[in-house]
XYZ file of N, CA and C in Angstrom:
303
model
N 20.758 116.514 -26.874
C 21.498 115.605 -26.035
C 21.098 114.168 -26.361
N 22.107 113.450 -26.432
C 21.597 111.400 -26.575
C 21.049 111.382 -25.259
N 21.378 111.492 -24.125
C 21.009 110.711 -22.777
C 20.767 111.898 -21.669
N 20.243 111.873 -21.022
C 20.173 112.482 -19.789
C 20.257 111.509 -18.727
N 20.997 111.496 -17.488
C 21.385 111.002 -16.008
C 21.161 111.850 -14.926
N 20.144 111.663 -13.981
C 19.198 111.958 -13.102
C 19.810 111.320 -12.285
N 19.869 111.458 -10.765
C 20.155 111.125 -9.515
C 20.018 111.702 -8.247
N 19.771 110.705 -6.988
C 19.601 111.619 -6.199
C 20.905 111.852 -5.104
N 21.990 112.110 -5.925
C 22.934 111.987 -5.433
C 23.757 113.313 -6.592
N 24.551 113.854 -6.050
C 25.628 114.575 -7.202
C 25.929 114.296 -7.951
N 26.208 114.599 -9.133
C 26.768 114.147 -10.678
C 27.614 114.537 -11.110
N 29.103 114.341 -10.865
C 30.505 114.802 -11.163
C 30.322 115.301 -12.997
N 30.783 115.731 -13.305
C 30.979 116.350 -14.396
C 32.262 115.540 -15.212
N 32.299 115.086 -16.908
C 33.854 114.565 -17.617
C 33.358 115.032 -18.416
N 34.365 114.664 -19.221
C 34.897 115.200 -20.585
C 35.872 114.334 -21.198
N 35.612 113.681 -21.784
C 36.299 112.576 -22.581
C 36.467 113.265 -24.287
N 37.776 113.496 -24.437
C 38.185 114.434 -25.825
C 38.082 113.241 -26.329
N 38.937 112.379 -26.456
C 39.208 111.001 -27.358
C 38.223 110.472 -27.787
N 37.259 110.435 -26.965
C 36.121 109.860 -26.965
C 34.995 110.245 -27.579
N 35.152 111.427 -27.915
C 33.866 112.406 -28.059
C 32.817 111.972 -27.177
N 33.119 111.926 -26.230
C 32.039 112.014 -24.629
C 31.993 112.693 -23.889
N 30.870 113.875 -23.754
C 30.791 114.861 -22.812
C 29.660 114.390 -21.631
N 30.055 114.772 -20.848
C 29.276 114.563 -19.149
C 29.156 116.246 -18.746
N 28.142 117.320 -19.156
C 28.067 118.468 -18.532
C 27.018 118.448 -17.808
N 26.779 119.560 -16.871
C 25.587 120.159 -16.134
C 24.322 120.235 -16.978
N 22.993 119.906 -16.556
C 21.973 120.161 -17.414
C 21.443 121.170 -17.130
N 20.957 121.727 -17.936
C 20.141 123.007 -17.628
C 18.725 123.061 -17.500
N 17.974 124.186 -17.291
C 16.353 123.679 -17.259
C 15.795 123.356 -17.606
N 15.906 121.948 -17.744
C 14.971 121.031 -18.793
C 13.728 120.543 -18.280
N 12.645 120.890 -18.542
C 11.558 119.780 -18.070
C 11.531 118.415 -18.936
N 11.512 117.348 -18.186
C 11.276 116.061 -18.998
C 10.390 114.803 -17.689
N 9.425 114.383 -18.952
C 8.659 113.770 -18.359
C 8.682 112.899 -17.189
N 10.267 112.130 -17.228
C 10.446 110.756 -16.274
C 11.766 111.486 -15.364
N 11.971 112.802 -15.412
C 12.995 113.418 -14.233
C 12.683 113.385 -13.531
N 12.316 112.891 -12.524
C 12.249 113.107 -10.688
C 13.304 113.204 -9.664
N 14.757 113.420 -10.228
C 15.591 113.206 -9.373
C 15.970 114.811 -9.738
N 16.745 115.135 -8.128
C 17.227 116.351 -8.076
C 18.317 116.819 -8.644
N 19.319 115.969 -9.020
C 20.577 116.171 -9.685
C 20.269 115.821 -10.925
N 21.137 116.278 -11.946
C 21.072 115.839 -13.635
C 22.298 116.280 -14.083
N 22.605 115.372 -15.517
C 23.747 115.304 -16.301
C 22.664 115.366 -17.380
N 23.611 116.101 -18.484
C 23.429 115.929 -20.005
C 24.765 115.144 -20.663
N 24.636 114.241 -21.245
C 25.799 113.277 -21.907
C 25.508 113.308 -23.799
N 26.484 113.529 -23.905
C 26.536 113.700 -25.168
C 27.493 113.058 -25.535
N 27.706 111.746 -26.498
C 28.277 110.547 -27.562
C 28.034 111.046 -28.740
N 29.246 110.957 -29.521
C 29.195 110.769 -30.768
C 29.517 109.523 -30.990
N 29.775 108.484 -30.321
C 30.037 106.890 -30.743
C 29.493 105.920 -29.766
N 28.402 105.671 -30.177
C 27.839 104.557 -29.202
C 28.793 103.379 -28.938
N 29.970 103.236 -29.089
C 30.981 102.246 -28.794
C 31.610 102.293 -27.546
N 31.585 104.072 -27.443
C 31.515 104.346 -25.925
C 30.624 103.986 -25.263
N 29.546 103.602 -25.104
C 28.629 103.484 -24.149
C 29.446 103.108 -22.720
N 30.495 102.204 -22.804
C 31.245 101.426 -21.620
C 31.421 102.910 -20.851
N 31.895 104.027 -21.059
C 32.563 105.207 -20.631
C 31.195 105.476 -19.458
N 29.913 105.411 -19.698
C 28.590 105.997 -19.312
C 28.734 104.575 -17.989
N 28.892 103.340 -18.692
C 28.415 102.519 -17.579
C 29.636 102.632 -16.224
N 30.715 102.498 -16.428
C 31.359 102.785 -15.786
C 31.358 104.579 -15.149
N 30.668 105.474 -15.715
C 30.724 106.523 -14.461
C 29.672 105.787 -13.542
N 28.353 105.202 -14.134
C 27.487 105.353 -12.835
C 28.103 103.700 -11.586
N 28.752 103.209 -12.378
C 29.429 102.131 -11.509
C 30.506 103.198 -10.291
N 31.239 103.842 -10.913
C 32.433 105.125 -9.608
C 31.125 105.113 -8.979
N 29.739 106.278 -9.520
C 28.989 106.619 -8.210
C 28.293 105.951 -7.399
N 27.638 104.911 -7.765
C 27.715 103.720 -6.972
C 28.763 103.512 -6.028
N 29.574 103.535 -6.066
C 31.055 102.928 -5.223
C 31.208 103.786 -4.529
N 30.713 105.184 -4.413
C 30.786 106.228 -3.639
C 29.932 106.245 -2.838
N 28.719 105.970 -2.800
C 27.443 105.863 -1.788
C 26.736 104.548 -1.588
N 26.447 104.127 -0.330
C 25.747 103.352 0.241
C 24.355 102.747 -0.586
N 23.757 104.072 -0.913
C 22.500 103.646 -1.744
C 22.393 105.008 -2.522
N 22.022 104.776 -4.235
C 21.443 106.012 -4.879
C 20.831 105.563 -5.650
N 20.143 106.420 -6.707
C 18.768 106.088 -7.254
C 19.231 106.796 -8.335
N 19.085 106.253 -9.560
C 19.759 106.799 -10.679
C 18.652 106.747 -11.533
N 18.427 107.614 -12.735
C 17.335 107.692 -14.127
C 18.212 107.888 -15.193
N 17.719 106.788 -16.123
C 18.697 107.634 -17.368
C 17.392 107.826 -18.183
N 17.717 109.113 -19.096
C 16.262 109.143 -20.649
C 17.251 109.188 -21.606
N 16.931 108.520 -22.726
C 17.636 108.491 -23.706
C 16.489 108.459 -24.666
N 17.043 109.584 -25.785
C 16.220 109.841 -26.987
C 16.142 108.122 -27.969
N 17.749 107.866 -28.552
C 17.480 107.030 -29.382
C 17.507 105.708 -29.021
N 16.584 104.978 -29.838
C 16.242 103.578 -29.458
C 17.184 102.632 -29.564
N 18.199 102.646 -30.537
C 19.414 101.798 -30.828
C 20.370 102.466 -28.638
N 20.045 103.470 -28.945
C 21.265 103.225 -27.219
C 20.133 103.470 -25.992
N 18.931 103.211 -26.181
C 18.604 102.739 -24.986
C 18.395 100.869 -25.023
N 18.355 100.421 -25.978
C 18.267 99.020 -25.923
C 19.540 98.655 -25.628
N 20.752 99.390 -25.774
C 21.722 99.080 -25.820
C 22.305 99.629 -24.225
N 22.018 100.535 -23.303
C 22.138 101.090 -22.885
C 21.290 99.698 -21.281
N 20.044 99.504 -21.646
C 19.047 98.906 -20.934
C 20.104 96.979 -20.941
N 20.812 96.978 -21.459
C 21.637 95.249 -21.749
C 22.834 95.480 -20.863
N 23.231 96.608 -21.066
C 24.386 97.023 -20.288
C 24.218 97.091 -18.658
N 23.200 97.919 -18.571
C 23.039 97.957 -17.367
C 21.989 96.894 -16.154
N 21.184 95.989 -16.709
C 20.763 94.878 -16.436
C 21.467 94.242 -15.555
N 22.630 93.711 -16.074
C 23.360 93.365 -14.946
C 24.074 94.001 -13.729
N 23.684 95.191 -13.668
C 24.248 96.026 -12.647
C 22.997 96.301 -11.719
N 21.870 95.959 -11.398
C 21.233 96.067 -10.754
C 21.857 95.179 -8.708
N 21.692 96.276 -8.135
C 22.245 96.119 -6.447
C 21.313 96.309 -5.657
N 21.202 95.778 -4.467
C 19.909 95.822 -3.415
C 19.662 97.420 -3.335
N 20.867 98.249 -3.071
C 20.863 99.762 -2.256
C 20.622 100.786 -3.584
N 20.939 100.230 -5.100
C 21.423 101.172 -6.195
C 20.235 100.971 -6.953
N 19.418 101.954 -7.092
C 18.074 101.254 -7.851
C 18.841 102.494 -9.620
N 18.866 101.481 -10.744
C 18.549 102.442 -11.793
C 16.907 101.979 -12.826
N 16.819 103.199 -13.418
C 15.325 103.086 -13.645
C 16.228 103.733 -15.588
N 15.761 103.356 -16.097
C 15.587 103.597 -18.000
C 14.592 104.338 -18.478
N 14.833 104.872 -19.207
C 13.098 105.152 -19.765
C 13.817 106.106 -21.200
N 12.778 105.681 -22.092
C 12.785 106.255 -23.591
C 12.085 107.755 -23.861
N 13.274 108.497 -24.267
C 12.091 109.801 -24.731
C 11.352 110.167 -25.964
């Protein structure tokens, strides 16, 4: 998987064909910086998408009052890229946290 998305909130599931962007269920993964009860596995074949990723966790945001989001991302080119994007989305109630695997 490129990314994993942690939350303590539900994690709708997509599928972006065009895109080659999958949003599925994760399975039993142990990983070091998971602490949240919900998880996504996201899988890109084009980091050009990245916009597709920022905009889901912007919907779940817009859905709840306050949630607490983790992303892990293996490669370093899309978490630096990933960490620019989302910088500016930081909200009093919406805490997201980054971290490299």
């Amino acid at each position: 998987m490129d990314l994993f998305i942690a939350s303590n909130r539900q994690l709708p599931i997509r599928y972006y064909r065009q895109e080659a962007v999958w949003i599925r269920r994760g399975g039993n993964i142990r990983l070091p910086y998971l602490t949240l009860p919900f998880f996504v596995e996201v899988e890109i074949k084009n980091p050009f998408y990245l916009s597709i990723i920022r905009d889901y966790i912007i919907d779940l945001q817009q859905q709840y009052k306050q949630t607490e989001i983790q992303i892990l991302i293996n490669n370093t080119a899309l978490f630096a890229t990933m960490h620019e994007i989302l910088s500016h989305r930081q909200q009093t109630h919406h805490i997201i946290t980054i971290h490299q695997l």
